[in-house]
Coordinates of C-alpha atoms in Angstrom, one line a residue:
M750 CA -31.0 -43.0 51.8
Q751 CA -27.8 -44.5 52.9
S752 CA -29.5 -46.6 55.6
K753 CA -31.9 -48.0 53.0
I754 CA -29.1 -49.0 50.7
N755 CA -27.1 -50.6 53.6
S756 CA -30.2 -52.5 54.8
F757 CA -30.8 -53.8 51.2
F758 CA -27.3 -55.2 50.6
K759 CA -26.2 -56.1 54.2
P760 CA -27.8 -58.2 57.0
S761 CA -29.7 -56.3 59.7
S762 CA -27.2 -56.9 62.4
S763 CA -23.6 -56.2 61.6
S764 CA -22.3 -58.1 64.6
S765 CA -24.1 -61.3 63.8
S766 CA -23.0 -61.1 60.2
S767 CA -19.4 -60.6 61.1
S768 CA -19.5 -63.5 63.6
M769 CA -21.3 -65.7 61.0
L770 CA -18.6 -64.9 58.5
T771 CA -15.8 -65.8 60.8
E772 CA -17.4 -69.1 61.8
R773 CA -18.1 -70.0 58.2
S774 CA -14.6 -69.0 57.1
N775 CA -13.0 -71.2 59.8
S776 CA -15.3 -74.2 59.3
P777 CA -15.4 -75.9 55.9
P778 CA -18.5 -75.5 53.9
Q779 CA -21.2 -78.1 54.3
F780 CA -23.0 -79.1 51.1
C781 CA -26.5 -80.4 51.0
G782 CA -28.0 -82.5 48.3
D783 CA -29.8 -79.6 47.0
E784 CA -27.9 -77.6 44.4
N785 CA -29.8 -74.4 45.3
D786 CA -28.7 -74.7 48.9
E787 CA -25.1 -75.1 47.9
L788 CA -25.2 -72.0 45.6
A789 CA -26.8 -69.9 48.3
I790 CA -24.2 -71.1 50.9
W791 CA -21.3 -70.3 48.4
E792 CA -22.6 -66.8 47.6
K793 CA -22.9 -66.0 51.3
T794 CA -19.4 -67.2 52.1
Q795 CA -17.5 -65.8 49.1
H796 CA -19.4 -62.6 48.1
T797 CA -19.9 -59.5 50.2
I798 CA -21.1 -56.4 48.3
V799 CA -20.2 -53.1 49.8
N800 CA -21.7 -50.0 48.1
T801 CA -20.3 -46.5 48.9
Y802 CA -20.8 -43.2 47.2
T803 CA -19.9 -39.5 47.7
R804 CA -22.3 -36.6 47.3
R805 CA -21.7 -34.3 44.4
A806 CA -20.5 -30.9 45.5
S807 CA -22.7 -27.9 44.8
E808 CA -21.8 -25.1 42.4
F809 CA -20.8 -22.8 45.2
E810 CA -18.6 -25.4 46.8
R811 CA -16.8 -26.0 43.5
I812 CA -16.1 -22.2 43.1
D813 CA -14.6 -22.1 46.6
N814 CA -12.5 -25.2 45.9
K815 CA -11.1 -23.6 42.7
E816 CA -10.2 -20.4 44.6
E817 CA -8.4 -22.5 47.2
A818 CA -6.6 -24.4 44.5
S819 CA -5.5 -21.3 42.7
D820 CA -4.1 -19.9 46.0
E821 CA -2.1 -23.1 46.5
K822 CA -0.7 -22.9 43.0
S823 CA 0.4 -19.3 43.5
E824 CA 2.3 -20.3 46.5
K825 CA 4.0 -23.4 44.9
P826 CA 6.4 -22.8 42.0
I827 CA 5.4 -24.4 38.7
S828 CA 7.9 -25.5 36.2
G829 CA 7.7 -23.9 32.7
N830 CA 7.1 -27.2 31.0
M831 CA 4.2 -28.4 33.3
L832 CA 0.7 -26.9 32.7
S833 CA -2.3 -27.5 34.8
R834 CA -5.6 -28.6 33.3
E835 CA -7.2 -25.3 34.1
E836 CA -4.6 -23.5 31.9
C837 CA -5.2 -25.9 29.1
G838 CA -8.3 -26.6 27.1
S839 CA -9.8 -30.0 26.5
N840 CA -7.4 -30.7 23.7
G841 CA -4.3 -29.7 25.6
R842 CA -3.7 -26.3 24.0
N843 CA -2.3 -23.5 26.1
L844 CA -5.0 -20.9 26.5
K845 CA -2.8 -18.4 28.4
K846 CA 0.1 -18.5 25.9
K847 CA -1.0 -15.4 24.0
K848 CA -3.7 -12.9 24.7
R849 CA -6.3 -12.2 22.1
S850 CA -6.0 -8.9 20.3
Y851 CA -9.2 -7.0 19.6
A852 CA -7.9 -4.7 16.8
Q853 CA -10.6 -2.9 14.8
F854 CA -10.8 -3.9 11.2
H855 CA -12.8 -2.5 8.4
L856 CA -14.7 -4.0 5.6
E857 CA -14.4 -2.4 2.2
L858 CA -17.9 -2.3 0.8
G859 CA -17.4 0.5 -1.7
Q860 CA -17.1 3.3 0.7
S861 CA -15.4 6.4 -0.6
N862 CA -13.2 6.8 2.5
F863 CA -11.4 3.5 1.8
L864 CA -10.3 4.5 -1.7
L865 CA -6.8 5.8 -2.2
H866 CA -6.5 9.5 -2.4
D867 CA -4.2 11.4 -4.8
C868 CA -2.5 14.4 -3.3
S869 CA -2.8 17.2 -5.8
T870 CA 0.4 18.8 -4.6
C871 CA 3.0 16.0 -4.1
G872 CA 1.2 13.3 -6.2
V873 CA 1.4 10.6 -3.5
K874 CA -1.4 8.1 -3.1
Y875 CA -2.5 7.3 0.4
S876 CA -5.3 5.8 2.3
P877 CA -7.2 8.2 4.6
G878 CA -7.8 6.7 8.0
D879 CA -4.7 4.6 8.0
E880 CA -2.5 6.0 10.7
A881 CA 0.8 4.8 9.1
D882 CA -0.2 5.8 5.6
E883 CA -1.2 9.3 6.7
K884 CA 2.0 9.7 8.6
N885 CA 4.2 8.8 5.7
H886 CA 2.2 11.1 3.4
T887 CA 2.6 14.0 5.9
V888 CA 6.4 13.5 6.0
F889 CA 6.8 13.2 2.2
H890 CA 4.4 16.2 1.6
K891 CA 6.4 18.4 3.9
N892 CA 9.7 17.4 2.2
F893 CA 8.2 18.0 -1.2
T894 CA 6.7 21.4 -0.6
L895 CA 9.2 22.9 1.8
G896 CA 12.3 20.9 1.0
I897 CA 14.3 17.9 2.4
Q898 CA 15.6 18.4 5.9
F899 CA 19.2 19.5 6.1
K900 CA 21.0 20.1 9.4
G901 CA 24.3 21.1 7.8
W902 CA 27.7 19.6 7.4
R903 CA 31.0 20.4 9.1
N904 CA 32.9 21.1 5.9
E905 CA 30.4 22.9 3.7
R906 CA 31.5 24.6 0.4
V907 CA 29.5 27.8 0.7
V908 CA 29.8 29.6 -2.7
H909 CA 27.1 32.3 -2.3
T910 CA 25.2 34.0 0.5
P911 CA 22.2 36.1 -0.6
N912 CA 22.0 39.6 0.8
G913 CA 19.5 40.0 3.6
E914 CA 18.5 36.4 3.7
R915 CA 19.2 33.5 6.0
G916 CA 19.8 31.1 3.1
R917 CA 23.1 30.0 1.6
V918 CA 24.2 28.1 -1.6
I919 CA 26.6 25.2 -1.2
L920 CA 28.4 23.3 -3.8
V921 CA 28.7 19.5 -3.9
L922 CA 31.1 17.6 -6.1
D923 CA 31.5 13.9 -6.9
S924 CA 34.7 13.8 -4.8
D925 CA 32.9 14.9 -1.6
P926 CA 32.1 12.4 1.2
V927 CA 29.5 9.7 0.8
A928 CA 27.0 11.4 3.2
Q929 CA 27.0 14.6 1.0
R930 CA 26.6 12.6 -2.2
N931 CA 23.7 10.5 -0.7
K932 CA 21.9 13.8 0.2
V933 CA 22.3 14.9 -3.4
Q934 CA 20.8 11.6 -4.6
E935 CA 17.8 12.1 -2.4
V936 CA 17.2 15.6 -3.9
V937 CA 17.7 14.3 -7.4
K938 CA 15.1 11.6 -6.9
M939 CA 12.6 14.3 -5.8
M940 CA 13.5 16.3 -9.0
E941 CA 13.1 13.3 -11.3
M942 CA 9.6 12.6 -9.8
E943 CA 8.3 16.1 -10.3
M944 CA 9.9 16.7 -13.7
E945 CA 8.9 13.3 -14.9
L946 CA 12.4 12.5 -16.1
G947 CA 14.1 9.1 -16.5
E948 CA 16.1 7.7 -13.6
G949 CA 19.8 8.7 -13.8
W950 CA 19.3 11.4 -16.4
I951 CA 19.7 14.5 -14.2
F952 CA 23.0 13.7 -12.5
H953 CA 26.2 12.1 -13.5
K954 CA 29.8 12.2 -12.1
L955 CA 30.9 15.2 -14.1
C956 CA 28.1 17.4 -12.8
R957 CA 28.3 20.1 -10.1
V958 CA 25.3 20.3 -7.8
Y959 CA 24.3 23.6 -6.1
L960 CA 21.9 23.4 -3.1
F961 CA 20.0 26.3 -1.7
I962 CA 19.6 25.9 2.1
L963 CA 16.8 27.8 3.8
S964 CA 15.6 27.2 7.4
Q965 CA 17.4 23.9 7.6
R966 CA 15.8 22.5 4.4
I967 CA 17.0 22.2 0.8
A968 CA 14.7 24.7 -1.0
G969 CA 16.3 24.4 -4.4
C970 CA 18.9 22.6 -6.6
V971 CA 20.8 23.3 -9.8
V972 CA 22.8 20.7 -11.7
A973 CA 25.4 22.2 -13.9
E974 CA 28.0 20.7 -16.3
S975 CA 30.8 21.9 -18.6
I976 CA 29.9 22.3 -22.3
K977 CA 31.7 23.5 -25.4
E978 CA 29.0 25.0 -27.6
A979 CA 25.3 25.9 -27.6
F980 CA 22.7 27.2 -30.0
E981 CA 20.8 30.5 -29.8
V982 CA 17.0 30.2 -29.7
L983 CA 14.9 32.2 -32.1
S984 CA 12.8 34.7 -30.2
C985 CA 9.8 33.9 -32.3
S986 CA 9.8 30.2 -31.4
I987 CA 9.3 30.7 -27.6
G988 CA 5.8 30.0 -26.4
A989 CA 4.4 29.1 -29.8
T990 CA 5.7 28.1 -33.2
T991 CA 5.2 30.7 -35.9
K992 CA 2.8 29.7 -38.7
Q993 CA 2.4 31.5 -42.0
A994 CA -0.6 30.8 -44.1
R995 CA -0.2 30.5 -47.9
P996 CA -2.2 33.1 -49.7
K997 CA -3.3 30.5 -52.3
S998 CA -3.6 27.4 -50.2
G999 CA -6.1 24.6 -50.7
K1000 CA -9.5 24.9 -48.9
L1001 CA -11.9 22.3 -47.6
R1002 CA -15.5 23.2 -47.5
F1003 CA -18.1 21.4 -45.3
G1004 CA -21.4 23.3 -45.9
D1005 CA -20.9 26.7 -44.4
I1006 CA -17.6 25.7 -42.7
V1007 CA -14.4 26.4 -44.6
L1008 CA -11.1 25.0 -43.4
Q1009 CA -7.9 26.5 -44.8
R1010 CA -4.6 24.5 -44.7
E1011 CA -1.6 26.2 -43.1
V1012 CA 2.1 25.4 -43.4
I1013 CA 5.1 26.2 -41.2
N1014 CA 8.0 27.8 -43.0
I1015 CA 11.5 27.1 -41.6
A1016 CA 14.4 29.1 -42.9
P1017 CA 17.5 27.2 -44.2
S1018 CA 19.6 28.8 -41.4
E1019 CA 17.3 27.4 -38.7
V1020 CA 17.4 24.0 -37.0
S1021 CA 14.9 22.2 -34.8
H1022 CA 15.9 21.5 -31.2
E1023 CA 13.9 19.1 -29.1
S1024 CA 12.6 20.2 -25.7
R1025 CA 10.2 18.7 -23.2
N1026 CA 7.3 20.6 -24.7
G1027 CA 8.2 19.7 -28.3
A1028 CA 10.5 21.3 -30.9
I1029 CA 11.9 24.7 -30.5
L1030 CA 13.7 26.6 -33.2
C1031 CA 17.3 27.8 -32.9
K1032 CA 20.0 29.0 -35.2
K1033 CA 22.1 26.6 -37.2
E1034 CA 25.4 28.1 -36.3
A1035 CA 26.8 27.0 -32.9
M1036 CA 28.2 29.5 -30.5
S1037 CA 30.8 29.0 -27.7
A1038 CA 29.4 28.3 -24.2
V1039 CA 31.0 27.4 -20.9
C1040 CA 28.4 26.2 -18.5
G1041 CA 25.2 24.2 -19.2
I1042 CA 22.3 24.2 -16.8
R1043 CA 21.2 20.5 -16.9
A1044 CA 18.4 20.9 -14.4
I1045 CA 17.1 23.5 -12.0
W1046 CA 14.4 23.0 -9.4
V1047 CA 12.8 24.9 -6.5
T1048 CA 10.3 23.5 -4.0
P1049 CA 6.7 24.6 -4.6
D1050 CA 6.3 26.7 -1.5
N1051 CA 9.5 28.6 -2.2
R1052 CA 8.9 29.6 -5.7
R1053 CA 8.5 33.2 -6.8
K1054 CA 11.0 34.2 -4.1
G1055 CA 14.1 34.7 -6.4
I1056 CA 15.8 31.4 -5.2
A1057 CA 16.4 30.2 -8.8
T1058 CA 18.0 33.6 -9.7
Q1059 CA 20.3 33.3 -6.6
M1060 CA 21.4 29.8 -7.6
L1061 CA 22.2 30.9 -11.1
D1062 CA 24.2 33.8 -9.8
A1063 CA 26.1 31.3 -7.6
V1064 CA 26.8 29.1 -10.6
R1065 CA 28.2 32.0 -12.6
E1066 CA 30.4 33.1 -9.7
S1067 CA 31.9 29.7 -8.8
F1068 CA 31.8 27.5 -11.9
C1069 CA 35.2 28.8 -13.2
R1070 CA 37.8 29.7 -10.6
G1071 CA 38.8 33.3 -10.7
H1072 CA 36.3 34.1 -13.5
V1073 CA 32.6 35.2 -13.5
I1074 CA 30.7 33.6 -16.3
E1075 CA 28.6 36.0 -18.4
K1076 CA 24.9 35.3 -18.8
A1077 CA 25.4 34.8 -22.6
E1078 CA 27.8 31.9 -21.8
L1079 CA 25.1 30.0 -20.0
A1080 CA 23.0 27.5 -21.9
F1081 CA 20.0 25.5 -20.8
S1082 CA 19.2 21.9 -21.6
E1083 CA 15.7 20.8 -22.8
P1084 CA 13.8 23.6 -21.1
S1085 CA 10.2 23.2 -20.2
S1086 CA 7.7 26.0 -20.5
D1087 CA 8.6 27.2 -17.0
G1088 CA 12.3 26.7 -17.8
E1089 CA 11.9 28.8 -21.0
A1090 CA 10.3 31.6 -19.0
L1091 CA 13.1 31.5 -16.3
A1092 CA 15.8 31.5 -18.9
A1093 CA 14.3 34.5 -20.8
N1094 CA 13.8 36.4 -17.5
Y1095 CA 17.3 35.7 -16.2
T1096 CA 19.2 36.4 -19.4
G1097 CA 17.0 39.4 -20.3
T1098 CA 16.3 38.2 -23.8
T1099 CA 14.1 35.6 -25.5
S1100 CA 17.2 34.6 -27.6
F1101 CA 18.9 32.5 -24.9
S1102 CA 21.1 29.5 -25.6
V1103 CA 20.3 25.8 -25.5
Y1104 CA 22.6 22.8 -25.8
K1105 CA 22.5 19.1 -26.4
T1106 CA 23.1 17.0 -23.4
G1107 CA 25.5 14.7 -25.3
N1108 CA 27.9 17.6 -26.1
L1109 CA 30.0 17.6 -22.9
C1110 CA 33.4 19.0 -22.3
G1111 CA 36.0 16.2 -22.0

């Protein structure tokens, strides 16, 4: 192919053509009368067309050349600012700057597994299948059911040690170090969440906090405060409010159904006291009291083990220095149904005392 191209553009003899060119270059051009002869002589003397080409490398040869070039690049240092064409795309972007991540994503198309689940024990909402979400729920669930982790302090104020148990009751005051007060706040937040109380209601600076420590966890907490007076609860008002039907009350008849109106009779010597379950009845005359139980809480997995009783005993023994408070001098604030049962069981009577949270000892 090359020979055909050369024969087409060049004279047959290279030596004669070169000698002819040298002679014509040395001698001035001779012009004839004919214009065509002049143009032909001028083209032969001034224009020499040389056509060269290179054969395109095959695909296998290109792969070998790329491997050799990559080997040479690995031997030669490359500056951080200079990038080769192979490392960049056609638009100059660096393709090796960041590796692609192939993380698995999910499409939420109404599957039940992607819905948030409510934990029936701790009340936390979490997404099953999400590793981080499940881990956070596991940690919180364990702290809620067993108690917040507690490795102990150097200077603990141990006020009570139950007989035959590994647990202990420690007292924390507002004047204690910051680390101890922060731990109290962590427990108080857990109590507020389960008791559904407002933020900041359970604890204030004048309160004394008793923590029950069991197996390096805080299994229970009592928040106590000084009070001046309390009111005795009527035994008939616990659990249900007494109702007395009028013998001659009005009746409403709907066919065969007869509805009889009932009224609640409150004696003049009785007053209503608000609790978390509604109104409870207590006597109008106030009686003296020393210690008010503002809140008491035990972790779900540690209930029915006598921990609340042990903490109340610790409060009676250590609240007043050198004096053990009688059970009749304890009063409870806004008891729930479980709190009413605990107070009645601990004091041994359904006529225990309650107090208003605003009536504090100055």
